[in-house]
Short mmCIF file of C-alpha atoms in Angstrom, two decimals:
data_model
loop_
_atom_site.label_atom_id
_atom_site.label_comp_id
_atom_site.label_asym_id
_atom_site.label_seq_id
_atom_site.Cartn_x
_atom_site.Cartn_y
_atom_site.Cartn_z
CA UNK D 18 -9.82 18.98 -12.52
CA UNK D 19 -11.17 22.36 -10.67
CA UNK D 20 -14.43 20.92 -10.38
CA UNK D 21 -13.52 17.34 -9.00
CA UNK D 22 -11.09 19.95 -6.30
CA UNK D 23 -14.69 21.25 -5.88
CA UNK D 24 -16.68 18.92 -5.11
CA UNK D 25 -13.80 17.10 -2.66
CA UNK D 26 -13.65 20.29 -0.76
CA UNK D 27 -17.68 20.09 -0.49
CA UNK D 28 -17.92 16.33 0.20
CA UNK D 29 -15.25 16.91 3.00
CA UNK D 30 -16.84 19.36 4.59
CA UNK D 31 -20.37 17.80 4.43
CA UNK D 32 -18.88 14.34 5.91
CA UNK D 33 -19.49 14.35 9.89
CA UNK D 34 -18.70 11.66 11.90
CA UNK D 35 -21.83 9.64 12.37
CA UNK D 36 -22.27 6.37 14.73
CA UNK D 37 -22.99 2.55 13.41
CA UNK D 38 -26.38 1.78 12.52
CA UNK D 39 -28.48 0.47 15.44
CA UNK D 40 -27.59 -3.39 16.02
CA UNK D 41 -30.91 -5.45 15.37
CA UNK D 42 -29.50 -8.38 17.11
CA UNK D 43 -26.05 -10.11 17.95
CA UNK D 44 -24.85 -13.09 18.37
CA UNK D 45 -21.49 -14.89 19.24
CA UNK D 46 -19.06 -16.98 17.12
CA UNK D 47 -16.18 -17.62 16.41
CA UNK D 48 -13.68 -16.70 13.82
CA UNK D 49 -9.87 -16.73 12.65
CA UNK D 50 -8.27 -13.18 13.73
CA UNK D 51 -7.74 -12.42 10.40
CA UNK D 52 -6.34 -15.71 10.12
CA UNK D 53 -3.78 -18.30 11.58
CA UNK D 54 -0.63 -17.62 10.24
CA UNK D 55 -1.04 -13.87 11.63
CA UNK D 56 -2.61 -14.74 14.69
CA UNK D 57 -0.44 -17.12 15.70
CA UNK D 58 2.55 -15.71 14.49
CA UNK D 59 3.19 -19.46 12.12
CA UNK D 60 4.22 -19.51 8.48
CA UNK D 61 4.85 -23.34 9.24
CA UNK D 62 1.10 -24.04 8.89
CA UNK D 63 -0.69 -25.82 5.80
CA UNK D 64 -4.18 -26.20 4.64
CA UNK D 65 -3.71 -29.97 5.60
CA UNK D 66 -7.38 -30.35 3.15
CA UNK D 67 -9.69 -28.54 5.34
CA UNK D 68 -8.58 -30.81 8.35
CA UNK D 69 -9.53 -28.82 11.92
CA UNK D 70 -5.66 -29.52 13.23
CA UNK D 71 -6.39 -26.94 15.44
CA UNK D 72 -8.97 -27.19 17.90
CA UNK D 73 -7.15 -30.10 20.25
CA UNK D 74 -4.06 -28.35 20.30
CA UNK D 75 -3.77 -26.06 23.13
CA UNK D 76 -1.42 -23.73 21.10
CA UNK D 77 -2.82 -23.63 17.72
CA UNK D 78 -6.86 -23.33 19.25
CA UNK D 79 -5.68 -19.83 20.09
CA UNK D 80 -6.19 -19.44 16.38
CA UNK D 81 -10.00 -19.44 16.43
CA UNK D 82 -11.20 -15.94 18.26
CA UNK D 83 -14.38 -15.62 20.51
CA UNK D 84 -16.69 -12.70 18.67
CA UNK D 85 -20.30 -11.21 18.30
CA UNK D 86 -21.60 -10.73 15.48
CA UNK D 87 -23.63 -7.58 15.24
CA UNK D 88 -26.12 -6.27 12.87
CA UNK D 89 -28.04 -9.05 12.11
CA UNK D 90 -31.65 -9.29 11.53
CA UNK D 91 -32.35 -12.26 13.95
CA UNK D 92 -34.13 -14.47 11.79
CA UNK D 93 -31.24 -17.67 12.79
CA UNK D 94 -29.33 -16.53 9.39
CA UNK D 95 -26.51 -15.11 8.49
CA UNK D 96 -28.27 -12.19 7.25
CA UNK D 97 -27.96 -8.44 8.45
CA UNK D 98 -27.19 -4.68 7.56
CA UNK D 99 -23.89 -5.39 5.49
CA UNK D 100 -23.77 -8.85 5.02
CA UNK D 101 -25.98 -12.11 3.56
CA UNK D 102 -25.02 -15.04 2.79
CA UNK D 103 -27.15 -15.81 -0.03
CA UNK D 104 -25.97 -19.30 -1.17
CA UNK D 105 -22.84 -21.48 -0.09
CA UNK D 106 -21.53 -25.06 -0.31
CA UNK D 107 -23.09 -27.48 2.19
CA UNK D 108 -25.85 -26.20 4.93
CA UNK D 109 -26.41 -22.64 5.70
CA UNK D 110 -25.44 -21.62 8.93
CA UNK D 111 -27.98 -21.59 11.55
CA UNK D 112 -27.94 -19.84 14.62
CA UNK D 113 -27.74 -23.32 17.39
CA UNK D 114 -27.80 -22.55 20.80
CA UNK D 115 -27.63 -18.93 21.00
CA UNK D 116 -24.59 -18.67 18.35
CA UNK D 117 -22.46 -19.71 15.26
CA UNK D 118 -20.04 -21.88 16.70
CA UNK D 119 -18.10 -24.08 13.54
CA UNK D 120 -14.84 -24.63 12.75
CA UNK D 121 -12.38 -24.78 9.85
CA UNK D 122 -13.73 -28.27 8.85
CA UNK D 123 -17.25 -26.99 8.59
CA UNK D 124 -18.82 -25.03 5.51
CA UNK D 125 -20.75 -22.88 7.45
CA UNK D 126 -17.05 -21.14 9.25
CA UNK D 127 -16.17 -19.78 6.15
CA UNK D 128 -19.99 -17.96 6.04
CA UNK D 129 -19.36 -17.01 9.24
CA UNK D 130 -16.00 -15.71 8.48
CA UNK D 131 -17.69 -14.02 5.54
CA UNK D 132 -20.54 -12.50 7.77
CA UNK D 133 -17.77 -11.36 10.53
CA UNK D 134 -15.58 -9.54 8.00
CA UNK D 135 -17.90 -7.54 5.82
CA UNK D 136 -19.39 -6.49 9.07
CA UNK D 137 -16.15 -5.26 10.81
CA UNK D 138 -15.56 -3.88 7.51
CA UNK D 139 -18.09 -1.90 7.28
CA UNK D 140 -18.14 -0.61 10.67
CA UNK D 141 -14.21 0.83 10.71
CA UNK D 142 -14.84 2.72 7.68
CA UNK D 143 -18.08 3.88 9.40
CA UNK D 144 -15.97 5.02 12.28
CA UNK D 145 -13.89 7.01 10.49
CA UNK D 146 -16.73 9.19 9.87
CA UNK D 147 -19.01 8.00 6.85
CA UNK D 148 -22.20 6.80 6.72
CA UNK D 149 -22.22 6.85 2.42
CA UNK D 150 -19.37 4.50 1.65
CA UNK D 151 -20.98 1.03 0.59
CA UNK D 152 -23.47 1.38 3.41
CA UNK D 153 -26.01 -1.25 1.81
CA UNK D 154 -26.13 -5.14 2.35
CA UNK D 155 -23.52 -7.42 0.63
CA UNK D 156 -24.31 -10.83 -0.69
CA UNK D 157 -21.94 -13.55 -0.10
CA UNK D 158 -21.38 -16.42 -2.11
CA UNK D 159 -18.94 -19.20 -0.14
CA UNK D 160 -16.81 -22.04 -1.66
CA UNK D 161 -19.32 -22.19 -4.32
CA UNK D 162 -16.08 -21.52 -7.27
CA UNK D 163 -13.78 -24.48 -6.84
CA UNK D 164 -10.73 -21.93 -8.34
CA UNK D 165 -8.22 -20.58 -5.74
CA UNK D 166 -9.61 -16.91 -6.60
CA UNK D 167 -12.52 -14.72 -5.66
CA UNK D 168 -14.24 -11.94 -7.33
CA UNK D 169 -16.46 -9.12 -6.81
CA UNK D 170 -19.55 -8.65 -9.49
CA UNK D 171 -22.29 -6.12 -9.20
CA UNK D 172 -25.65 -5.79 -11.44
CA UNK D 173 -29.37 -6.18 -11.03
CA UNK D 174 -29.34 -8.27 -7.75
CA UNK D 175 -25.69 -9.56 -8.19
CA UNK D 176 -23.92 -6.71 -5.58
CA UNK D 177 -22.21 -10.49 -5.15
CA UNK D 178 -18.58 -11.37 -3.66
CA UNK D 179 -17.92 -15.06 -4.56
CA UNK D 180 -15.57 -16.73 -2.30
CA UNK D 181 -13.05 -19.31 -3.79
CA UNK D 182 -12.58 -22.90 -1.95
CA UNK D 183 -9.30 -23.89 -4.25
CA UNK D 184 -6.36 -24.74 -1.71
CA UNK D 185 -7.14 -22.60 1.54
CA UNK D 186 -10.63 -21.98 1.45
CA UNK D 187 -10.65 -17.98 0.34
CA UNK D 188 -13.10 -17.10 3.38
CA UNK D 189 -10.76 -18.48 5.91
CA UNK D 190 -8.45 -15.63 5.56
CA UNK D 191 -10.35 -12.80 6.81
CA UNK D 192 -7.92 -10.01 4.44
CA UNK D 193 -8.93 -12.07 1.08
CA UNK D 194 -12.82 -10.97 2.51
CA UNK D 195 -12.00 -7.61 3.36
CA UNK D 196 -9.79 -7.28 -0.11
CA UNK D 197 -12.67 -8.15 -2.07
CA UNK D 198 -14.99 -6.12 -0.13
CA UNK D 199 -12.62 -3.14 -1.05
CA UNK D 200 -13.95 -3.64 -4.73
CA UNK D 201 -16.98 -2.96 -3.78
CA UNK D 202 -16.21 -0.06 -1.77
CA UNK D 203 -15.09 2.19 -4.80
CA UNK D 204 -17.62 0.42 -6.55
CA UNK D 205 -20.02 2.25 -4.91
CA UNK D 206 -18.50 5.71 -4.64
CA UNK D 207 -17.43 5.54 -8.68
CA UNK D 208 -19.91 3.10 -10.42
CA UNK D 209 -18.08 1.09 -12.86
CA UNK D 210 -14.79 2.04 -11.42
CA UNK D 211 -11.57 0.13 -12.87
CA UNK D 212 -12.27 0.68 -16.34
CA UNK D 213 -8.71 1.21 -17.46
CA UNK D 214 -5.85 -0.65 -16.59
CA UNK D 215 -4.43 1.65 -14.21
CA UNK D 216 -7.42 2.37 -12.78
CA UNK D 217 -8.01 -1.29 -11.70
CA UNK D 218 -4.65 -1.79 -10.42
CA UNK D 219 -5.51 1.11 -8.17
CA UNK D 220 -8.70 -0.72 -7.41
CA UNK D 221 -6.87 -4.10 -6.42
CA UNK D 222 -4.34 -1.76 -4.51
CA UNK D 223 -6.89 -0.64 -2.14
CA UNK D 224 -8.46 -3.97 -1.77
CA UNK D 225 -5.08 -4.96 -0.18
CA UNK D 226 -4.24 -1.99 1.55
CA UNK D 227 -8.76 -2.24 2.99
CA UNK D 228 -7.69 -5.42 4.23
CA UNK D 229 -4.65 -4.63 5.47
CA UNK D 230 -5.92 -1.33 7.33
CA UNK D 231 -9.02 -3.02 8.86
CA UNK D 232 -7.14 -6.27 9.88
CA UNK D 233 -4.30 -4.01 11.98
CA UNK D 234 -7.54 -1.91 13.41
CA UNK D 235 -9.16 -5.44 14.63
CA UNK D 236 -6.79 -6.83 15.87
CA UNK D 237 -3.85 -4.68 16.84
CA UNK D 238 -1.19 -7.32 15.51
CA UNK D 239 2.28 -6.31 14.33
CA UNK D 240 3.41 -9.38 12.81
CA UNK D 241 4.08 -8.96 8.99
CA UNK D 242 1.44 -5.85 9.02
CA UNK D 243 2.05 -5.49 5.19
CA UNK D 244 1.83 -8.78 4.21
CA UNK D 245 -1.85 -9.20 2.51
CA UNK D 246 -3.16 -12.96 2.90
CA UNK D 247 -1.02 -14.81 4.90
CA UNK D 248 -3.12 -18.08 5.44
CA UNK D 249 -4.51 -18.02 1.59
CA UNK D 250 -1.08 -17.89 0.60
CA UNK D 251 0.22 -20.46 1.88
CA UNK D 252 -1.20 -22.76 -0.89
CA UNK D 253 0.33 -21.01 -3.56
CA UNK D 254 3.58 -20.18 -1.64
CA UNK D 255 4.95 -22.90 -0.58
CA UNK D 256 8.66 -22.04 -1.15
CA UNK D 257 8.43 -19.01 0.80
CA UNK D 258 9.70 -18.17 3.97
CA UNK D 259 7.25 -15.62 4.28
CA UNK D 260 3.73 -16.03 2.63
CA UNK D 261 2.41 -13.25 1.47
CA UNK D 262 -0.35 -12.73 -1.00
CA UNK D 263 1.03 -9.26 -1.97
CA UNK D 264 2.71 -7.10 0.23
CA UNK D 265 1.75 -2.96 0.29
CA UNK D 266 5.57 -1.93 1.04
CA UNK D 267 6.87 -3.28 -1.90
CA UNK D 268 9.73 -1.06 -3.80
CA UNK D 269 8.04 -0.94 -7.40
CA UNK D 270 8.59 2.39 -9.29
CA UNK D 271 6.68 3.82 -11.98
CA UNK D 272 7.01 3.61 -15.28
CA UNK D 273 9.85 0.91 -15.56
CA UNK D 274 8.26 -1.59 -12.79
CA UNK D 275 4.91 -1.84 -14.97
CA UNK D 276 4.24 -5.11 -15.77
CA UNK D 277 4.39 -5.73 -19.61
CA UNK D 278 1.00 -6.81 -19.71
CA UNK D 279 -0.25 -4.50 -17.63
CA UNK D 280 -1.41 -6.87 -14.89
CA UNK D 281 -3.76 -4.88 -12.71
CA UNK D 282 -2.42 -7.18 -9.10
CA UNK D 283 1.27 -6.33 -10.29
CA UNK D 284 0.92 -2.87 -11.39
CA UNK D 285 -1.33 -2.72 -7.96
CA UNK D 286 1.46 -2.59 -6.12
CA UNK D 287 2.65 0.55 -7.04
CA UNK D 288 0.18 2.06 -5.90
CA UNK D 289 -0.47 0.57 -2.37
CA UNK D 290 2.96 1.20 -2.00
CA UNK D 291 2.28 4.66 -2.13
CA UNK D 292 -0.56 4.76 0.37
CA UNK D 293 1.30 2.52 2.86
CA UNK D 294 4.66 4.92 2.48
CA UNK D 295 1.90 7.73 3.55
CA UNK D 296 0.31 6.81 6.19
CA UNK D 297 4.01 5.53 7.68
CA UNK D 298 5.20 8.98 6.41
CA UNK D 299 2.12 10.80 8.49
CA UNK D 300 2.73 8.49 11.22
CA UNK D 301 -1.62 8.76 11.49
CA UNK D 302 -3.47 5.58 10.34
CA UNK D 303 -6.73 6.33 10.98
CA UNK D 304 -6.59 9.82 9.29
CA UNK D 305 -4.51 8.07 6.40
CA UNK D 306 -7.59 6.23 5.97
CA UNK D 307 -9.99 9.03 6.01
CA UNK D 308 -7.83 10.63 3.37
CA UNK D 309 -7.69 7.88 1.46
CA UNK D 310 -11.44 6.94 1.08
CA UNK D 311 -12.63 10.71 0.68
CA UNK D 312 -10.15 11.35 -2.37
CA UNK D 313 -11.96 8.24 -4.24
CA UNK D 314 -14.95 9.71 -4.79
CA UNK D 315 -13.30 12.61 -7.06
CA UNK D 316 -11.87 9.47 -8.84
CA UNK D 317 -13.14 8.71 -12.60
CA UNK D 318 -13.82 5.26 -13.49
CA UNK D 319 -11.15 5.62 -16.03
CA UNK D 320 -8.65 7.75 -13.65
CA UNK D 321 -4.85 7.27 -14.33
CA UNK D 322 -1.93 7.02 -11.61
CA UNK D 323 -1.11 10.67 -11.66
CA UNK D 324 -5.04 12.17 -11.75
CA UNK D 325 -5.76 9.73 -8.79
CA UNK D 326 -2.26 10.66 -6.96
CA UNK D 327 -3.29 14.74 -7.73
CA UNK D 328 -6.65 14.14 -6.53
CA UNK D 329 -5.72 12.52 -3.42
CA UNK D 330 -3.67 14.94 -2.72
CA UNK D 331 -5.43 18.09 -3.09
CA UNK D 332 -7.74 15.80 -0.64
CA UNK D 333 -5.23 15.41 2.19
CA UNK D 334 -4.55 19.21 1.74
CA UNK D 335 -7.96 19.84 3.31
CA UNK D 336 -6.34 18.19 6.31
CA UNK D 337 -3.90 19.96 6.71
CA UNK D 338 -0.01 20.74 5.16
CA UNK D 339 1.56 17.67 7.13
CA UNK D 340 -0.96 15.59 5.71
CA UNK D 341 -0.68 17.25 1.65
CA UNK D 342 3.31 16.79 2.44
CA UNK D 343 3.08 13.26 3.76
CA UNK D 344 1.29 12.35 0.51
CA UNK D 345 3.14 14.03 -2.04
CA UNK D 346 6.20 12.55 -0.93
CA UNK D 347 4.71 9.08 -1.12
CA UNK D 348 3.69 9.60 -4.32
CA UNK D 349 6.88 11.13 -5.48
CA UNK D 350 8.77 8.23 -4.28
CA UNK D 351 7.08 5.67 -6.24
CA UNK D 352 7.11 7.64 -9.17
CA UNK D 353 3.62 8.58 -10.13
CA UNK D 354 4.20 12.14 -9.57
CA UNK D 355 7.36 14.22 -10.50
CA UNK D 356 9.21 15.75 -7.98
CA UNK D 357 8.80 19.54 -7.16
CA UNK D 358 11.72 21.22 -7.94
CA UNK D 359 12.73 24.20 -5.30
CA UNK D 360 11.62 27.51 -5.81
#
């Protein structure tokens, strides 16, 4: 454990704020904002099969958000820094008079939804400061597996995230994208990491907290902030009031909330529970975030709820007591720590 405390202490120190890399070449588009039912404050709407029910309607157009895309490598594709769309349903998107204008009923929105997210993805954890975190080109794959799921696989020439197109179309909701994209963030600061079963529900816990964190820096919206995957949801939700693919402010405790067979999405929620309750406990997103990111690469593929909560911990300590307290607590509160008893 002293030499993981170590080598956080060094990393932290080393990591300096550095800017995006240079933009090759932009383009505009448009995309959902992460999606509909959060832009538009709905949970009425439906996938309706793919149907564009929203670009006549004055109220529900509002849905689909005027963007650039950056980074690209202006060769007409969707291909850039972070992102490439390396094979999809239907015809690749092309760059057509100056931009990638499609909409829901198109393929090639959900690549550019793909392209858009990965991107923005990239460039918030960049902006917190690191330059080393998954800093390398991700290859889509869109609605090419007709499940509702998606995945993240990496090997020789598969760093891949495949895209789902079972009920909602997976790339439409732009927190499914960055979710998956989260995989392949610790990924690439712990190769092989989410070994164990604890360790990948804390891997699908930061997918959903990622997506979370980077949809709320987009766009600024405050409706349902902890609901993960309101759009995708709604296929698979239908008897909800709220649709929610998970929620990170769920009440789970450890040990007695762990699922009996130790489902890493269900067990996840422990532990985004426990970042969320921080970063509302430090009442500082963006350095809840920075905390949160630098602790996982003193993470072991393997890691267990209490070495991951310790190391994070001893982390946020380098920023400060507030920010050691603010974790602790959260931790504490969800059970994966004990409490410290008074002196």
């Amino acid at each position: 454990m002293k030499l993981r405390i170590s080598y956080l202490i060094a990393a932290a120190l080393a990591c300096a704020a550095t800017p995006a890399a240079a933009q090759a070449a932009t383009a505009p588009a448009q995309v959902f904002w992460p999606n509909p039912v959060q832009s538009l404050e709905n949970e009425t709407l439906t996938d309706q099969k793919d149907a564009d029910f929203f670009s006549a309607d004055p109220i529900l157009s509002k849905a689909y958000r005027p963007v650039t895309l950056t980074d690209l490598d202006g060769s007409g594709r969707l291909t850039g820094d972070y992102a490439r769309v390396v094979s999809s349903t239907g015809k690749a998107a092309r760059e057509h008079d100056g931009g990638f204008f499609y909409t829901r009923d198109q393929d090639q929105f959900e690549q550019v939804m793909g392209y858009y997210w990965i991107t923005r993805a990239q460039h918030y954890i960049q902006s917190l400061g690191f330059d080393n975190v998954n800093n390398r080109q991700q290859l889509l794959r869109i609605d090419q597996y007709g499940g509702d799921n998606s995945f993240y696989r990496d090997g020789t020439k598969k760093l891949t995230i495949t895209l789902g197109k079972g009920g909602v179309d997976d790339a439409e909701d732009g927190e499914v994208i960055v979710h998956e994209y989260g995989h392949s963030v610790q990924d690439d600061q712990v190769p092989g990491f989410g070994s164990t079963p604890e360790a990948g529900a804390i891997g699908e816990a930061f997918g959903d907290y990622l997506a979370v964190t980077v949809s709320i820096a987009a766009t600024g919206s405050t409706f349902q902030q902890p609901c993960v995957a309101d759009w995708d949801s709604t296929s698979y939700t239908r008897k909800d009031e709220i649709h929610c693919l998970r929620r990170v402010d769920g009440v789970k405790h450890y040990p007695e909330d762990v699922d009996e067979d130790r489902e890493v999405h269900a067990d996840g929620e422990i532990w985004s529970a426990a970042l969320w309750n921080a970063r509302m406990l430090l009442g500082d997103s963006r350095l809840a975030d920075t905390i949160i990111i630098q602790a996982q690469f003193g993470f072991e593929a393997d890691t267990t709820f209490k070495a991951a909560a310790e190391t994070t911990i001893a982390t946020a300590e380098l920023y400060g007591g507030a920010a050691k307290n603010a974790f602790q607590k959260a931790f504490q509160d969800r059970g994966l720590l004990s409490p410290t008893l008074p002196g």
